Short mmCIF file of C-alpha atoms in Angstrom, two decimals:
data_model
loop_
_atom_site.label_atom_id
_atom_site.label_comp_id
_atom_site.label_asym_id
_atom_site.label_seq_id
_atom_site.Cartn_x
_atom_site.Cartn_y
_atom_site.Cartn_z
CA MET A 1 169.39 69.94 76.26
CA SER A 2 167.69 67.79 78.72
CA ALA A 3 164.50 68.09 78.87
CA ARG A 4 164.20 69.68 82.26
CA HIS A 5 166.31 72.97 80.46
CA ARG A 6 164.59 72.73 77.73
CA LEU A 7 160.46 72.87 79.85
CA TRP A 8 162.59 76.21 81.72
CA ASN A 9 163.52 77.08 78.25
CA HIS A 10 159.82 76.93 77.21
CA LEU A 11 158.08 78.24 80.09
CA SER A 12 160.93 81.40 80.25
CA TYR A 13 159.68 82.26 76.89
CA VAL A 14 156.00 81.74 77.36
CA ALA A 15 156.44 84.31 80.29
CA ALA A 16 158.09 86.76 78.32
CA LEU A 17 155.49 86.61 76.38
CA LEU A 18 153.26 86.87 78.83
CA ARG A 19 154.67 90.00 80.69
CA VAL A 20 154.69 91.67 77.15
CA ASN A 21 151.28 91.53 76.08
CA LEU A 22 149.69 92.29 79.50
CA ALA A 23 152.32 95.55 79.38
CA GLY A 24 150.52 96.08 76.13
CA GLY A 25 146.74 95.20 77.46
CA LEU A 26 147.58 97.71 80.29
CA ALA A 27 149.37 100.50 78.64
CA ARG A 28 145.96 103.11 78.53
CA PRO A 29 144.72 102.28 82.19
CA LEU A 30 142.41 104.52 82.48
CA PHE A 31 140.51 102.91 78.86
CA ALA A 32 141.69 99.38 80.70
CA ALA A 33 139.86 100.23 83.55
CA THR A 34 136.88 101.37 81.59
CA SER A 35 136.42 98.44 80.20
CA ALA A 36 137.07 96.70 82.76
CA ALA A 37 134.08 98.71 85.08
CA MET A 38 131.74 97.94 82.33
CA MET A 39 132.11 94.29 81.91
CA PHE A 40 131.60 94.65 85.69
CA ALA A 41 128.71 96.20 85.04
CA ASN A 42 127.21 93.99 82.01
CA ASN A 43 127.84 90.62 84.30
CA LEU A 44 125.87 92.38 86.56
CA ILE A 45 123.42 93.24 84.82
CA LEU A 46 122.45 90.03 83.00
CA PHE A 47 122.15 88.36 86.65
CA LEU A 48 119.10 90.58 86.88
CA LEU A 49 117.48 88.94 84.07
CA TRP A 50 117.59 85.63 86.08
CA VAL A 51 116.41 87.85 89.79
CA ILE A 52 113.41 88.58 87.74
CA TYR A 53 113.65 84.96 86.30
CA PHE A 54 113.13 83.93 90.22
CA ALA A 55 111.18 86.45 91.27
CA ASP A 56 108.25 84.51 89.35
CA PHE A 57 109.21 80.80 89.70
CA SER A 58 110.49 79.08 93.21
CA SER A 59 113.57 77.18 90.98
CA LEU A 60 114.85 75.57 88.01
CA ARG A 61 114.95 71.27 87.56
CA GLY A 62 116.14 72.32 91.05
CA TRP A 63 118.59 75.01 90.31
CA GLY A 64 118.18 78.16 92.36
CA LEU A 65 119.52 82.37 92.00
CA GLN A 66 122.21 81.08 94.11
CA ASP A 67 122.93 78.34 91.84
CA LEU A 68 122.95 80.95 88.73
CA ALA A 69 124.93 83.02 90.19
CA LEU A 70 127.98 79.83 90.73
CA LEU A 71 127.08 79.64 87.45
CA LEU A 72 127.85 83.11 86.01
CA GLY A 73 130.72 83.58 88.02
CA ILE A 74 132.44 80.42 86.90
CA VAL A 75 131.39 81.73 83.50
CA ALA A 76 132.56 84.97 84.23
CA TRP A 77 136.10 83.56 85.24
CA ALA A 78 136.90 81.61 82.49
CA PHE A 79 136.04 84.19 79.92
CA GLY A 80 137.84 86.77 81.45
CA LEU A 81 140.94 85.13 82.75
CA THR A 82 141.12 83.66 78.58
CA VAL A 83 140.75 87.06 77.50
CA PHE A 84 143.29 88.46 79.45
CA LEU A 85 145.45 86.42 79.41
CA ALA A 86 145.53 84.66 75.42
CA GLY A 87 143.25 87.60 74.01
CA GLY A 88 145.37 86.44 70.83
CA LEU A 89 142.87 83.58 70.26
CA ARG A 90 139.78 86.00 68.89
CA ASP A 91 141.42 86.94 66.11
CA LEU A 92 143.25 83.72 65.41
CA ALA A 93 140.53 82.90 62.44
CA THR A 94 141.67 85.93 61.16
CA THR A 95 145.14 86.04 61.65
CA ILE A 96 144.46 82.46 59.21
CA ALA A 97 142.70 83.62 56.84
CA ASP A 98 144.57 87.22 55.84
CA GLY A 99 147.72 84.67 56.00
CA GLY A 100 149.15 86.28 59.25
CA LEU A 101 150.67 83.34 60.53
CA ASP A 102 154.17 83.74 58.10
CA VAL A 103 154.87 85.84 60.78
CA HIS A 104 154.90 83.62 63.42
CA LEU A 105 156.22 80.51 61.14
CA GLY A 106 159.70 82.65 60.83
CA ARG A 107 160.44 82.06 64.49
CA PRO A 108 162.14 79.26 65.89
CA ARG A 109 159.54 78.26 68.83
CA HIS A 110 155.67 76.30 68.22
CA PRO A 111 153.54 79.82 66.90
CA LEU A 112 150.35 78.92 68.93
CA PRO A 113 151.63 80.15 72.57
CA GLY A 114 152.68 83.13 70.25
CA LEU A 115 149.03 83.71 68.57
CA LEU A 116 147.40 83.21 71.48
CA LEU A 117 149.24 85.59 73.86
CA SER A 118 149.74 88.49 70.82
CA ARG A 119 147.11 90.80 72.46
CA SER A 120 145.57 90.96 75.90
CA ILE A 121 141.51 92.06 76.44
CA PRO A 122 141.66 94.08 79.66
CA SER A 123 137.99 94.27 80.28
CA GLY A 124 139.01 90.42 81.53
CA LEU A 125 139.61 91.81 84.60
CA GLY A 126 135.84 93.16 85.19
CA ASP A 127 135.03 89.22 84.26
CA MET A 128 137.46 88.12 86.55
CA ALA A 129 136.14 90.89 89.59
CA SER A 130 132.84 90.43 88.70
CA ALA A 131 133.50 86.46 90.01
CA PHE A 132 134.38 87.07 93.25
CA LEU A 133 130.79 88.77 93.84
CA PHE A 134 128.76 86.23 92.50
CA TRP A 135 130.31 82.99 94.41
CA LEU A 136 131.09 84.96 97.41
CA TRP A 137 127.99 87.10 97.49
CA LEU A 138 125.60 86.15 95.42
CA GLY A 139 126.85 83.16 95.46
CA GLY A 140 126.53 81.93 99.45
CA ALA A 141 129.51 80.15 99.17
CA GLY A 142 132.18 80.99 101.49
CA ILE A 143 136.27 81.77 101.59
CA GLY A 144 136.75 77.88 101.78
CA ASP A 145 135.28 76.99 98.82
CA LEU A 146 136.91 79.93 97.23
CA PRO A 147 140.25 77.13 96.29
CA LEU A 148 138.40 74.79 94.67
CA LEU A 149 135.96 77.19 92.29
CA LEU A 150 139.63 79.21 91.23
CA ALA A 151 140.75 75.19 89.69
CA VAL A 152 137.73 74.26 88.08
CA SER A 153 136.86 78.08 87.13
CA THR A 154 140.62 77.98 85.97
CA ALA A 155 139.91 74.19 83.57
CA ALA A 156 137.12 75.78 82.52
CA ALA A 157 139.10 78.38 81.07
CA ILE A 158 141.23 76.26 79.43
CA VAL A 159 138.71 73.90 77.88
CA LEU A 160 136.70 77.55 76.66
CA GLY A 161 139.78 78.29 75.36
CA ALA A 162 140.93 74.98 73.48
CA THR A 163 137.41 75.02 72.34
CA LEU A 164 138.21 78.20 70.43
CA VAL A 165 141.16 77.49 69.04
CA ILE A 166 139.71 74.45 67.44
CA THR A 167 136.96 76.57 65.93
CA GLN A 168 139.61 79.30 64.88
CA CYS A 169 140.68 77.04 63.06
CA LEU A 170 137.96 76.07 60.63
CA PRO A 171 139.95 78.80 57.90
CA PHE A 172 142.03 75.66 57.36
CA TRP A 173 139.59 73.34 56.09
CA LEU A 174 137.13 75.88 55.37
CA PRO A 175 137.92 79.35 53.47
CA GLY A 176 135.69 81.82 54.08
CA SER A 177 134.85 80.60 57.11
CA ALA A 178 135.64 83.40 60.05
CA ALA A 179 132.41 84.67 60.54
CA LEU A 180 131.61 81.80 61.15
CA SER A 181 134.38 80.90 63.90
CA GLU A 182 132.83 83.97 65.43
CA GLU A 183 129.42 82.82 65.31
CA LEU A 184 130.40 79.74 66.98
CA PHE A 185 132.46 81.38 69.52
CA ASN A 186 129.34 83.57 69.66
CA MET A 187 127.55 79.79 70.67
CA LEU A 188 129.84 78.71 72.69
CA LEU A 189 128.97 81.31 75.66
CA LEU A 190 124.74 81.88 74.92
CA ILE A 191 125.31 77.70 75.96
CA VAL A 192 127.40 78.21 78.82
CA PHE A 193 126.48 81.50 80.50
CA TYR A 194 122.54 79.71 80.58
CA PRO A 195 122.38 76.54 82.86
CA GLN A 196 122.15 73.43 81.30
CA ASN A 197 120.62 71.39 84.30
CA ALA A 198 117.46 71.94 82.54
CA TYR A 199 118.63 69.92 78.81
CA GLY A 200 117.70 66.67 77.86
CA PHE A 201 119.98 63.43 78.08
CA LEU A 202 120.80 63.36 73.90
CA VAL A 203 121.85 67.29 74.17
CA ARG A 204 123.93 66.73 77.13
CA LEU A 205 125.78 64.16 75.50
CA VAL A 206 126.83 67.12 73.23
CA LEU A 207 127.68 68.91 74.96
CA PHE A 208 130.28 66.63 77.26
CA THR A 209 131.33 66.06 73.36
CA VAL A 210 131.46 67.52 70.58
CA PHE A 211 130.52 71.25 72.16
CA PRO A 212 131.86 70.92 75.93
CA ALA A 213 130.21 73.71 77.08
CA ALA A 214 129.13 71.56 80.59
CA TYR A 215 132.18 71.96 81.38
CA ILE A 216 132.49 75.63 81.44
CA GLY A 217 129.06 76.01 82.77
CA LEU A 218 127.22 72.80 84.71
CA LEU A 219 129.75 70.29 85.59
CA PRO A 220 131.88 73.09 87.60
CA VAL A 221 128.65 74.17 88.94
CA GLU A 222 127.98 70.67 90.46
CA ALA A 223 131.32 70.34 91.66
CA VAL A 224 131.05 73.07 93.81
CA ARG A 225 127.67 72.61 94.87
CA ASP A 226 128.26 69.06 95.61
CA HIS A 227 131.87 69.78 97.13
CA SER A 228 132.77 66.61 94.29
CA LEU A 229 136.31 65.75 93.74
CA ILE A 230 135.57 63.27 91.60
CA GLN A 231 133.64 65.98 89.45
CA ALA A 232 136.26 68.29 89.68
CA LEU A 233 138.62 65.97 88.59
CA GLY A 234 136.10 65.90 85.77
CA VAL A 235 136.57 69.47 84.49
CA LEU A 236 140.56 68.67 84.98
CA ALA A 237 140.35 65.56 83.07
CA ALA A 238 138.60 67.54 80.17
CA ALA A 239 140.67 71.06 80.75
CA VAL A 240 143.74 68.53 79.78
CA ALA A 241 141.87 66.25 77.16
CA TYR A 242 140.62 69.29 75.07
CA GLY A 243 144.08 71.23 75.13
CA ALA A 244 145.87 68.76 73.94
CA LEU A 245 143.43 68.22 71.01
CA ALA A 246 143.42 72.09 70.13
CA VAL A 247 147.14 71.62 70.07
CA TRP A 248 146.66 68.52 67.80
CA VAL A 249 143.54 70.28 65.69
CA PHE A 250 146.12 73.68 64.58
CA GLU A 251 149.59 71.38 63.88
CA ARG A 252 146.84 69.53 61.60
CA GLY A 253 145.94 72.49 60.12
CA LEU A 254 149.42 74.27 59.94
CA ARG A 255 150.38 72.16 57.57
CA ARG A 256 147.58 72.75 55.11
CA TYR A 257 147.96 76.38 56.23
CA ALA A 258 150.48 78.20 52.75
CA SER A 259 151.62 81.90 52.97
CA GLY A 260 148.83 82.74 50.03
CA ASN A 261 145.77 81.87 52.28
CA ARG A 262 144.16 85.38 51.39
CA ILE A 263 143.65 84.17 47.71
CA LEU A 264 141.70 81.35 49.15
CA GLU A 265 139.62 83.21 51.27
CA LEU A 266 139.27 85.72 47.66
CA ARG A 267 138.42 83.09 45.02
CA MET B 1 117.00 125.92 32.23
CA PRO B 2 115.66 124.28 35.80
CA ARG B 3 118.77 123.73 38.09
CA SER B 4 119.59 119.76 38.56
CA ASP B 5 120.90 120.29 42.62
CA SER B 6 116.73 121.46 43.74
CA GLY B 7 113.93 120.85 44.40
CA ALA B 8 112.87 117.48 43.29
CA PRO B 9 115.32 115.72 41.11
CA ARG B 10 117.95 116.49 43.83
CA ALA B 11 115.27 114.53 45.95
CA PHE B 12 114.33 111.83 43.70
CA SER B 13 118.28 111.62 43.18
CA THR B 14 119.25 111.63 47.41
CA LEU B 15 116.11 108.93 47.45
CA GLY B 16 117.95 106.84 44.32
CA ALA B 17 121.37 106.84 46.06
CA LEU B 18 119.06 105.25 49.45
CA PHE B 19 117.53 102.69 47.50
CA ALA B 20 120.74 101.81 45.86
CA PHE B 21 122.68 101.65 49.92
CA ILE B 22 119.97 99.88 50.95
CA ALA B 23 119.89 96.78 47.70
CA LEU B 24 123.88 97.60 48.61
CA GLY B 25 123.45 96.06 51.85
CA TRP B 26 121.35 93.34 51.69
CA ARG B 27 123.72 91.41 48.61
CA ARG B 28 126.53 92.17 50.88
CA ALA B 29 124.17 89.66 53.65
CA ALA B 30 123.11 87.93 51.41
CA ALA B 31 126.89 87.37 49.62
CA ASN B 32 128.22 86.34 53.14
CA ARG B 33 126.84 82.74 53.23
CA ALA B 34 129.58 80.75 56.32
CA GLY B 35 127.78 84.12 58.26
CA ILE B 36 124.59 83.91 57.63
CA LEU B 37 124.26 79.63 58.45
CA GLY B 38 125.81 80.59 61.46
CA LEU B 39 123.53 83.34 62.12
CA LEU B 40 120.40 81.30 61.29
CA ALA B 41 122.41 77.83 63.52
CA LEU B 42 122.91 80.15 66.53
CA TYR B 43 118.95 81.74 65.94
CA TRP B 44 117.62 77.80 66.82
CA LEU B 45 120.34 77.41 69.28
CA ILE B 46 118.59 79.87 71.22
CA LEU B 47 115.46 78.80 70.31
CA MET B 48 116.12 74.95 71.32
CA ILE B 49 117.94 76.42 74.70
CA PHE B 50 114.76 78.41 75.78
CA TRP B 51 112.58 76.03 74.59
CA ALA B 52 114.25 73.65 76.76
CA LEU B 53 114.45 75.99 79.53
CA TRP B 54 110.06 76.93 79.40
CA GLN B 55 109.71 73.40 79.52
CA ALA B 56 111.91 73.08 82.39
CA THR B 57 110.03 76.42 83.48
CA PRO B 58 106.99 75.72 86.73
CA LEU B 59 105.19 78.06 84.55
CA HIS B 60 101.86 76.71 87.03
CA GLU B 61 103.45 78.80 89.35
CA LEU B 62 102.84 82.04 87.25
CA ARG B 63 99.30 81.86 87.85
CA ARG B 64 98.12 83.14 84.66
CA PRO B 65 95.66 81.82 82.34
CA GLY B 66 97.24 81.03 78.07
CA ILE B 67 100.95 81.30 79.56
CA ASP B 68 102.55 77.94 78.51
CA ALA B 69 106.39 77.09 77.27
CA THR B 70 104.64 77.21 73.24
CA ARG B 71 103.96 81.26 74.12
CA LEU B 72 106.82 81.89 75.12
CA PHE B 73 108.72 80.32 72.82
CA TRP B 74 106.95 82.13 69.67
CA TYR B 75 107.69 85.46 72.13
CA MET B 76 111.32 84.67 72.26
CA ALA B 77 111.21 83.97 68.24
CA VAL B 78 110.13 87.67 67.65
CA THR B 79 112.61 89.29 70.32
CA GLU B 80 114.95 87.36 69.36
CA CYS B 81 114.76 87.54 65.98
CA VAL B 82 114.83 91.07 66.07
CA ILE B 83 118.05 91.36 68.19
CA LEU B 84 120.21 88.65 65.82
CA ALA B 85 118.86 90.72 62.80
CA VAL B 86 120.39 93.82 64.06
CA GLY B 87 123.88 92.32 64.78
CA PHE B 88 126.32 94.42 66.01
CA PRO B 89 126.87 97.15 62.68
CA TYR B 90 128.05 99.89 65.19
CA ARG B 91 131.79 98.33 64.45
CA ALA B 92 131.26 99.80 60.92
CA VAL B 93 131.47 103.08 61.89
CA GLU B 94 133.83 102.61 64.80
CA LYS B 95 136.39 101.11 62.10
CA ASP B 96 135.52 104.37 59.59
CA ILE B 97 136.78 106.34 62.14
CA GLN B 98 139.32 104.51 63.56
CA SER B 99 141.40 104.10 60.11
CA GLY B 100 140.27 108.23 59.10
CA GLU B 101 138.70 107.27 56.16
CA ILE B 102 135.04 108.66 57.08
CA ALA B 103 137.31 111.32 56.09
CA ALA B 104 136.31 110.58 52.33
CA ALA B 105 132.96 109.40 52.98
CA LEU B 106 131.87 113.06 54.98
CA VAL B 107 132.51 115.29 51.90
CA ARG B 108 130.10 112.83 49.30
CA PRO B 109 126.88 114.66 48.75
CA LEU B 110 124.88 111.81 50.15
CA PRO B 111 125.25 112.22 53.77
CA TYR B 112 127.36 109.49 55.89
CA ALA B 113 124.52 108.65 58.59
CA ALA B 114 122.06 108.53 56.13
CA ALA B 115 124.33 106.52 54.00
CA ILE B 116 125.52 103.91 56.99
CA LEU B 117 121.55 103.72 58.07
CA ALA B 118 120.46 102.87 54.32
CA GLU B 119 122.83 99.74 53.77
CA TRP B 120 122.90 98.46 57.83
CA ILE B 121 118.81 98.69 56.52
CA GLY B 122 119.10 96.31 53.85
CA ALA B 123 120.89 94.05 55.29
CA THR B 124 118.66 93.76 57.98
CA GLY B 125 116.12 92.90 55.99
CA TYR B 126 117.84 90.74 54.53
CA ARG B 127 119.16 88.70 57.84
CA LEU B 128 115.17 89.78 59.21
CA ALA B 129 113.33 87.54 56.28
CA LEU B 130 115.66 84.78 56.29
CA LEU B 131 115.24 84.62 60.65
CA ALA B 132 111.25 85.03 60.64
CA VAL B 133 111.32 81.99 57.97
CA GLY B 134 113.82 79.58 59.62
CA GLY B 135 112.12 80.90 63.58
CA LEU B 136 108.63 79.89 61.83
CA LEU B 137 110.23 76.25 60.79
CA ALA B 138 112.48 75.90 64.29
CA GLY B 139 108.72 76.41 66.04
CA ILE B 140 106.58 74.45 64.26
CA TRP B 141 109.81 71.94 64.37
CA ALA B 142 109.13 71.71 67.60
CA THR B 143 105.74 73.18 69.33
CA GLY B 144 103.53 71.32 66.23
CA THR B 145 101.75 74.94 65.57
CA VAL B 146 102.03 78.27 64.57
CA ALA B 147 101.26 80.55 67.74
CA ILE B 148 100.81 83.91 66.33
CA PRO B 149 97.38 84.95 65.82
CA LEU B 150 96.78 86.22 62.02
CA ALA B 151 95.11 89.28 63.08
CA VAL B 152 98.25 90.19 64.47
CA VAL B 153 100.56 89.78 61.24
CA PRO B 154 100.88 93.04 59.41
CA ALA B 155 101.17 94.80 63.15
CA LEU B 156 103.79 92.55 64.03
CA VAL B 157 105.42 93.24 60.60
CA PHE B 158 105.29 96.90 61.14
CA SER B 159 106.16 96.87 64.32
CA THR B 160 109.22 94.59 64.27
CA VAL B 161 110.12 97.11 61.58
CA ILE B 162 110.19 100.43 63.57
CA ALA B 163 112.12 97.86 66.42
CA THR B 164 115.01 97.41 63.86
CA ILE B 165 114.86 100.92 63.09
CA LEU B 166 115.40 101.65 65.99
CA ALA B 167 117.92 99.58 67.09
CA LEU B 168 119.96 100.61 63.98
CA LEU B 169 119.90 104.59 64.81
CA CYS B 170 120.32 103.52 68.48
CA GLN B 171 124.03 101.22 66.75
CA LEU B 172 124.66 104.12 64.41
CA GLN B 173 124.95 106.58 67.86
CA LEU B 174 127.51 103.92 69.53
CA GLY B 175 129.72 103.60 66.19
CA TYR B 176 129.98 107.50 66.66
CA ALA B 177 130.68 107.50 69.77
CA ALA B 178 134.13 105.95 69.08
CA ALA B 179 135.43 110.05 67.36
CA TRP B 180 134.95 110.45 71.66
CA VAL B 181 135.73 107.41 73.41
CA GLY B 182 138.11 106.07 70.60
CA THR B 183 136.43 102.41 71.63
CA PRO B 184 133.40 101.84 72.06
CA ALA B 185 132.40 98.55 73.10
CA PRO B 186 132.41 99.12 76.79
CA LEU B 187 129.49 101.03 76.06
CA PHE B 188 127.51 99.07 73.34
CA TRP B 189 127.98 96.20 75.56
CA ILE B 190 125.79 97.80 78.49
CA TRP B 191 123.33 98.98 75.61
CA GLN B 192 123.21 95.32 74.80
CA LYS B 193 122.48 94.27 77.70
CA LEU B 194 119.84 96.81 78.84
CA THR B 195 118.20 95.98 75.79
CA PHE B 196 118.14 91.78 77.17
CA VAL B 197 116.66 92.89 80.40
CA LEU B 198 114.45 96.08 79.89
CA GLY B 199 113.39 94.93 76.38
CA GLY B 200 112.26 91.45 77.60
CA LEU B 201 114.51 89.87 75.56
CA MET B 202 113.92 86.31 77.65
CA ILE B 203 110.78 86.61 80.02
CA PRO B 204 108.07 89.38 79.13
CA LEU B 205 107.71 92.42 80.11
CA THR B 206 104.02 91.34 81.91
CA PHE B 207 106.11 89.14 84.48
CA TYR B 208 108.80 91.36 85.86
CA PRO B 209 107.42 92.58 89.30
CA ALA B 210 105.76 96.44 89.99
CA PRO B 211 106.74 99.12 89.27
CA PHE B 212 109.68 97.54 87.39
CA GLY B 213 108.00 96.43 84.67
CA SER B 214 105.82 99.85 84.08
CA LEU B 215 109.50 101.35 83.93
CA ALA B 216 110.94 98.71 81.52
CA MET B 217 107.53 98.40 79.38
CA ALA B 218 108.50 102.96 78.62
CA SER B 219 111.86 102.60 77.35
CA PRO B 220 112.92 102.77 74.21
CA PHE B 221 114.40 99.16 75.04
CA ALA B 222 110.84 98.00 75.38
CA ALA B 223 110.23 99.70 71.81
CA MET B 224 113.22 97.87 70.53
CA VAL B 225 112.53 94.69 71.86
CA PHE B 226 109.09 93.76 73.50
CA ALA B 227 107.15 95.56 71.57
CA PRO B 228 106.19 93.60 68.19
CA ALA B 229 106.63 90.36 70.35
CA SER B 230 104.07 91.68 72.63
CA PHE B 231 101.16 91.23 69.82
CA LEU B 232 102.17 87.33 70.78
CA LEU B 233 100.65 87.94 74.36
CA ASP B 234 97.79 90.74 73.77
CA GLY B 235 96.46 91.54 70.46
CA SER B 236 93.88 93.51 71.84
CA PRO B 237 93.59 96.62 69.38
CA ARG B 238 94.17 98.67 72.20
CA ALA B 239 96.94 97.43 73.39
CA ILE B 240 98.24 97.12 69.19
CA LEU B 241 97.31 100.85 68.92
CA ALA B 242 99.34 102.01 72.08
CA THR B 243 102.41 99.68 71.39
CA LEU B 244 102.73 101.45 67.94
CA ALA B 245 102.29 105.26 69.00
CA LEU B 246 105.21 104.02 71.68
CA GLN B 247 107.16 102.82 68.80
CA LEU B 248 106.73 106.30 66.56
CA LEU B 249 107.64 108.66 69.69
CA TRP B 250 110.69 106.81 70.02
CA LEU B 251 111.54 107.02 66.70
CA ALA B 252 110.95 110.41 66.76
CA VAL B 253 113.16 111.05 69.68
CA ILE B 254 115.75 108.13 68.66
CA GLY B 255 115.79 109.58 65.65
CA MET B 256 115.97 113.50 66.51
CA ALA B 257 119.27 112.42 68.70
CA THR B 258 121.08 110.86 66.26
CA LEU B 259 120.98 113.41 64.00
CA LEU B 260 122.56 115.41 66.85
CA VAL B 261 125.20 112.87 67.75
CA ALA B 262 125.86 112.70 64.10
CA ARG B 263 126.23 116.45 64.06
CA ALA B 264 128.67 116.81 66.94
CA ALA B 265 130.69 113.86 65.44
CA ALA B 266 131.17 116.13 62.25
CA ALA B 267 131.90 118.96 63.77
CA ARG B 268 134.40 117.37 66.10
CA PHE B 269 136.32 115.46 63.16
CA ALA B 270 136.14 119.38 61.41
CA GLU B 271 137.93 120.89 64.39
CA GLN B 272 140.21 118.02 65.84
CA GLY B 273 140.60 116.23 62.83
CA ILE B 274 140.30 112.28 63.03
#
């Protein structure tokens, strides 16, 4: 089989998974619409905090309310896209701990796409919709900025997804760590939703390496603010690098996996 | 011959069962070591994020004497301690309803709501104690001082207990909402964000523009988050008494509302099944 044919075959498989996944996620349209609307409202309420903050203070190390709106929009898009398309990554740690990987390992395909695309969380649509409101109305961006915003935000989604895969793989090495994986997810979410320009050099170093929140929040916002191609390319490069790292970590963890993983969890 | 199911013996037996559930919750929370470690790390991370934020904030623009990054750090240490200690226990009720396990729990002699609330109080108590110590250590490390006046400590502890019980009662109602809406997560997000904004999680309500600040202060969200932390900004006896009175009032109202929601859910299960 030629490389081109193999790639086409793989893309068809992912497209089929996506189709089934999204059909499942939208199977209850009323619930999906309510979830999305609530998430939309949820993001707006969160923005209120910053409206109150900037009613009292003129700036936060050079950032104003519009920059915060850009940040919230980018993070909302990244998070919404990730959970809407690949909601299964939220369950990865539990699946590993419960021995649920067996089902996926029996298939003649790489198990990761099947795992990630096993669930769609419809509230993600609300996140994605709110992004446009944050960017175009509250963030002061123009229609011309949209291609750059969508590019860096989608790259940020890949970094977010990859980081979640890595943290959700913890149960491969550390039995009983599914709860810890969830806390690490909450930590990442917490960091990316707050402006990272306030931190000093050392913290920023961590955010650009070990815990790559800077590629999800800080760098995409700076790329849009400065219309900087270099910064945008930095986010895209991070998406490729962290995506590859996530696959590598998952495959390394898979070597340690035994279907009786549950026994290790209960020990 | 005295009847064993009436009067004082019955009350003692109910109290004994409630204490057993509190102890169970405490032990379960203590046994989840990885989760507790993660929670503590999350708490420290939040405190460090806001320490950096408040240090980067031009606080002089507030024109309020005595308000500095240190004071705001300790304020956040209290508000976040309450929020994180409570967590997301509504999911347990949601799971019980979705799996149908609540049917077995409803026929037990101790009401389901009382049993689960007692278990949550035990678990939250454990996390609260741990986070309080963790917050104290983080605060001393970051700010080099403890910006909590000794005189307000008893009121702070009492107010924190009421605040967490109020939040747990709301979570119980959110869990019961699964009986009507199936998945209460969207309702929870809105409740949580209202707690952040109207509760003054990050910014003290006294900094809010009028009349929004006064409205927020009278809301139940303020009784859950702002109330205990407000003693660090105004520890006068008058302010403490007014805050505690408002908290107790909300405790009565939300307690009654929870009872009504629990009864309505039980009636729904009896009529339509689970």
